[in-house]
mmCIF file of C-alpha atoms in Angstrom:
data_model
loop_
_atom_site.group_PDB
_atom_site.id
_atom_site.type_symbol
_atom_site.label_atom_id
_atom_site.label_comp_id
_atom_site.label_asym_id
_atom_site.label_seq_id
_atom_site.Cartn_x
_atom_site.Cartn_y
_atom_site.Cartn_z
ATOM 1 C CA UNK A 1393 -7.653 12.434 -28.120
ATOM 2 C CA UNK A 1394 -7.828 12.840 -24.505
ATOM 3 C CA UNK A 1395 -3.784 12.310 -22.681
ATOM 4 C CA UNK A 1396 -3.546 11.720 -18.992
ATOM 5 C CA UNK A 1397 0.167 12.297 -17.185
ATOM 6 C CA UNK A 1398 0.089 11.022 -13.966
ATOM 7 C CA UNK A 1399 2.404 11.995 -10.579
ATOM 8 C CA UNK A 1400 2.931 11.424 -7.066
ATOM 9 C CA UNK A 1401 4.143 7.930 -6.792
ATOM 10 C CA UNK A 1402 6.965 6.103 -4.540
ATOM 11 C CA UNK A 1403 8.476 4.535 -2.309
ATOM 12 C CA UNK A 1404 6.911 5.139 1.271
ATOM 13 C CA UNK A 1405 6.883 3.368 4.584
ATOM 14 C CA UNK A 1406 3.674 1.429 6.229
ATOM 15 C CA UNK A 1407 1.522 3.915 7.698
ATOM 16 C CA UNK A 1408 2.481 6.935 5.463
ATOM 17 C CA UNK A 1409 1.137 9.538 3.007
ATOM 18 C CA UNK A 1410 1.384 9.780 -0.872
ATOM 19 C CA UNK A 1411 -0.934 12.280 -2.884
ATOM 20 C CA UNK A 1412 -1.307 10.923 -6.736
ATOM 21 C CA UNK A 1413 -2.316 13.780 -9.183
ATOM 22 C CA UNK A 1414 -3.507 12.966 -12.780
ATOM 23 C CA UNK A 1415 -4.079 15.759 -15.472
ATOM 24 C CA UNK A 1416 -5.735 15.505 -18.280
ATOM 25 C CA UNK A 1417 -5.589 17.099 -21.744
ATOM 26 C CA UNK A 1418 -6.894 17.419 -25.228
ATOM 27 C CA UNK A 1419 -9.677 18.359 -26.520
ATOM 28 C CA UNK A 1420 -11.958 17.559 -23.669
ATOM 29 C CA UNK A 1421 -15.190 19.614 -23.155
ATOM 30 C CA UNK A 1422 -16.152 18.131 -19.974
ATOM 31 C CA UNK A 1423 -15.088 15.173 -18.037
ATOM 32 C CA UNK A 1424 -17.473 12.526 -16.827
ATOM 33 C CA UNK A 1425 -15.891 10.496 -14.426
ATOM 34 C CA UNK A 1426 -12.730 10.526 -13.161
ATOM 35 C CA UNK A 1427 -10.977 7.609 -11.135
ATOM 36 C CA UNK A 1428 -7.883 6.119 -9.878
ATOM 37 C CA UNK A 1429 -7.570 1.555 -10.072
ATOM 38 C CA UNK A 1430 -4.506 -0.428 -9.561
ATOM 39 C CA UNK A 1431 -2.856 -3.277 -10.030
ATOM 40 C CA UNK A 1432 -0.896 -5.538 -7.906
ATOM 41 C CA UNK A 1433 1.784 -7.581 -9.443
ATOM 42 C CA UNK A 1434 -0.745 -11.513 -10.233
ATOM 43 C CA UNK A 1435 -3.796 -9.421 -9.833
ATOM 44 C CA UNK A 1436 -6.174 -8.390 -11.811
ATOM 45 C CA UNK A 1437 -6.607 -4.734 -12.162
ATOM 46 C CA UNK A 1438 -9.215 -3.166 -9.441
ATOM 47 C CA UNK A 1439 -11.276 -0.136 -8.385
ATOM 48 C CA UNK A 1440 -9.534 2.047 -5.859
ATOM 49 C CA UNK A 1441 -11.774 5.277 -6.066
ATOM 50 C CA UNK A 1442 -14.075 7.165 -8.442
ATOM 51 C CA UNK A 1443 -15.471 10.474 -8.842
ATOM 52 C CA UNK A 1444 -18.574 12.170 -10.827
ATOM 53 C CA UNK A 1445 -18.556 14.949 -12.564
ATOM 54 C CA UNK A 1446 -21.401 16.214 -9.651
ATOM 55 C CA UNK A 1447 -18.910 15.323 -7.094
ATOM 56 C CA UNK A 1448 -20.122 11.998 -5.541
ATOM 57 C CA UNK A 1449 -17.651 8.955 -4.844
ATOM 58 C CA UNK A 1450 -17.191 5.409 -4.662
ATOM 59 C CA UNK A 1451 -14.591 3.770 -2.941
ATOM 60 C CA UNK A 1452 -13.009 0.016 -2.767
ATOM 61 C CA UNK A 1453 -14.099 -1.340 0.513
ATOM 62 C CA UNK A 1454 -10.356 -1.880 1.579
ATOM 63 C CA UNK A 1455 -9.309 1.864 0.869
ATOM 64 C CA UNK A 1456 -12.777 3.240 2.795
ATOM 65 C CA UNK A 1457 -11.122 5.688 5.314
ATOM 66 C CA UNK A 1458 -7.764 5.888 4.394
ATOM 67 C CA UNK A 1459 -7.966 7.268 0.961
ATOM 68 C CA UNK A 1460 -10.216 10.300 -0.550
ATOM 69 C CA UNK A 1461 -10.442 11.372 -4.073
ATOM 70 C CA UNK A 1462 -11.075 14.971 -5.551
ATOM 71 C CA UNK A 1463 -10.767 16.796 -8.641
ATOM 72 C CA UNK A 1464 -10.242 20.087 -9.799
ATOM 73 C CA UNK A 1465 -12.670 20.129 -13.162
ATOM 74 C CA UNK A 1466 -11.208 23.650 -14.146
ATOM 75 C CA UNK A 1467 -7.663 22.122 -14.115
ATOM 76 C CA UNK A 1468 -9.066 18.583 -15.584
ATOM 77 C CA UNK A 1469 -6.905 16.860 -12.327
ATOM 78 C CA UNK A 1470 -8.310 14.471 -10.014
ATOM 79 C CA UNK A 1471 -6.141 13.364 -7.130
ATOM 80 C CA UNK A 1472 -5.882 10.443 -4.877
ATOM 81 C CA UNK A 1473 -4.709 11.335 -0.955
ATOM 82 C CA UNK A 1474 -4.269 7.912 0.528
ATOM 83 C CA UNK A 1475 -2.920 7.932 4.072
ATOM 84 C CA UNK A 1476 -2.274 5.274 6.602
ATOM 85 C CA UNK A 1477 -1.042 2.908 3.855
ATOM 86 C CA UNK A 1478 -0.398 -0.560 4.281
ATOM 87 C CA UNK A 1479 1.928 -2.770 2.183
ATOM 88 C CA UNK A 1480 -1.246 -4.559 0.718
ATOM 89 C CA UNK A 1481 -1.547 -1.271 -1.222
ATOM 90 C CA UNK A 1482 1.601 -1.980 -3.576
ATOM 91 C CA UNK A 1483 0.648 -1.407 -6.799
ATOM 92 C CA UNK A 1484 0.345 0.572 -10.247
ATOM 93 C CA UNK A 1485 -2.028 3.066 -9.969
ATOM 94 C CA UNK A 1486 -3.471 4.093 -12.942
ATOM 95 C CA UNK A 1487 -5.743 7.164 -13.717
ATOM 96 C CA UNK A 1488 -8.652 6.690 -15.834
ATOM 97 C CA UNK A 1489 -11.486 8.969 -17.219
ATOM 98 C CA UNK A 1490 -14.575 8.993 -19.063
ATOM 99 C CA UNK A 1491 -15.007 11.418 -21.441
ATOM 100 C CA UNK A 1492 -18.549 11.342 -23.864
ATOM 101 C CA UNK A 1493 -18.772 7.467 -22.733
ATOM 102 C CA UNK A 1494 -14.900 6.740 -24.135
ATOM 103 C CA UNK A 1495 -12.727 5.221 -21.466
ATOM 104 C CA UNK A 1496 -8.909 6.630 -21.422
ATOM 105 C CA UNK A 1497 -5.776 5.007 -19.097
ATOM 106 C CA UNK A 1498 -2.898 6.704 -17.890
ATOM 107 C CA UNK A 1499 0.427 5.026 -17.821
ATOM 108 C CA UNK A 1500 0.417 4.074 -14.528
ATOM 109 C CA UNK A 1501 2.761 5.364 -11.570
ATOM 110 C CA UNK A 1502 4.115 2.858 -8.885
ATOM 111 C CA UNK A 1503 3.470 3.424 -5.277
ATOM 112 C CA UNK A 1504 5.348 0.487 -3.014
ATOM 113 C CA UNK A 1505 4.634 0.466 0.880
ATOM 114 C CA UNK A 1506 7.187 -0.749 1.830
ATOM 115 C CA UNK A 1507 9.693 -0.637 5.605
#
């Protein structure tokens, strides 16, 4: 079983910073890929970012710029800096990795852009 806790959620105003962090843990040998979606309240759930194991991205069109995804394999964390942020980015974020082709879900953690 593979857990993920995530962090760095909240309340912040338009054009601010949040960092989300997601850990994972279990018995995980190696992570495939690790990613970050959300969900505004009547939407479907979407892609904000993803990263490889190798390192190599893919972002949502309307998070190109503002927002940059890492990880940290040795810690089994990948993190979400999104700056500039817009109230069109309220959501649940939700972490999500791949691990030998099984898809797991965090809980979700809120972030709301709001003045």
């Amino acid at each position: 079983q593979v857990q993920l806790v995530e962090s760095g959620g909240g309340l912040v105003q338009p054009g601010g910073s949040l960092r989300l962090s997601c850990a994972a843990s279990g018995s995980i040998f190696s992570i495939n890929i690790m990613g970050w979606y959300r969900q505004a309240p009547g939407k479907q759930r979407e892609l904000v970012a993803v990263i490889a194991s190798g390192g190599s991205t893919n972002y949502a069109d309307s998070v190109k710029g503002r927002c940059t995804i890492s990880r940290d394999n040795a810690k089994k964390t990948v993190y979400l800096q999104m700056n500039s942020l817009k109230p069109e980015d309220t959501a649940v974020y939700y972490c999500s990795v791949t691990v030998l082709g099984v898809d797991y879900w965090g809980q979700g953690t809120q972030v709301t852009v709001s003045s």
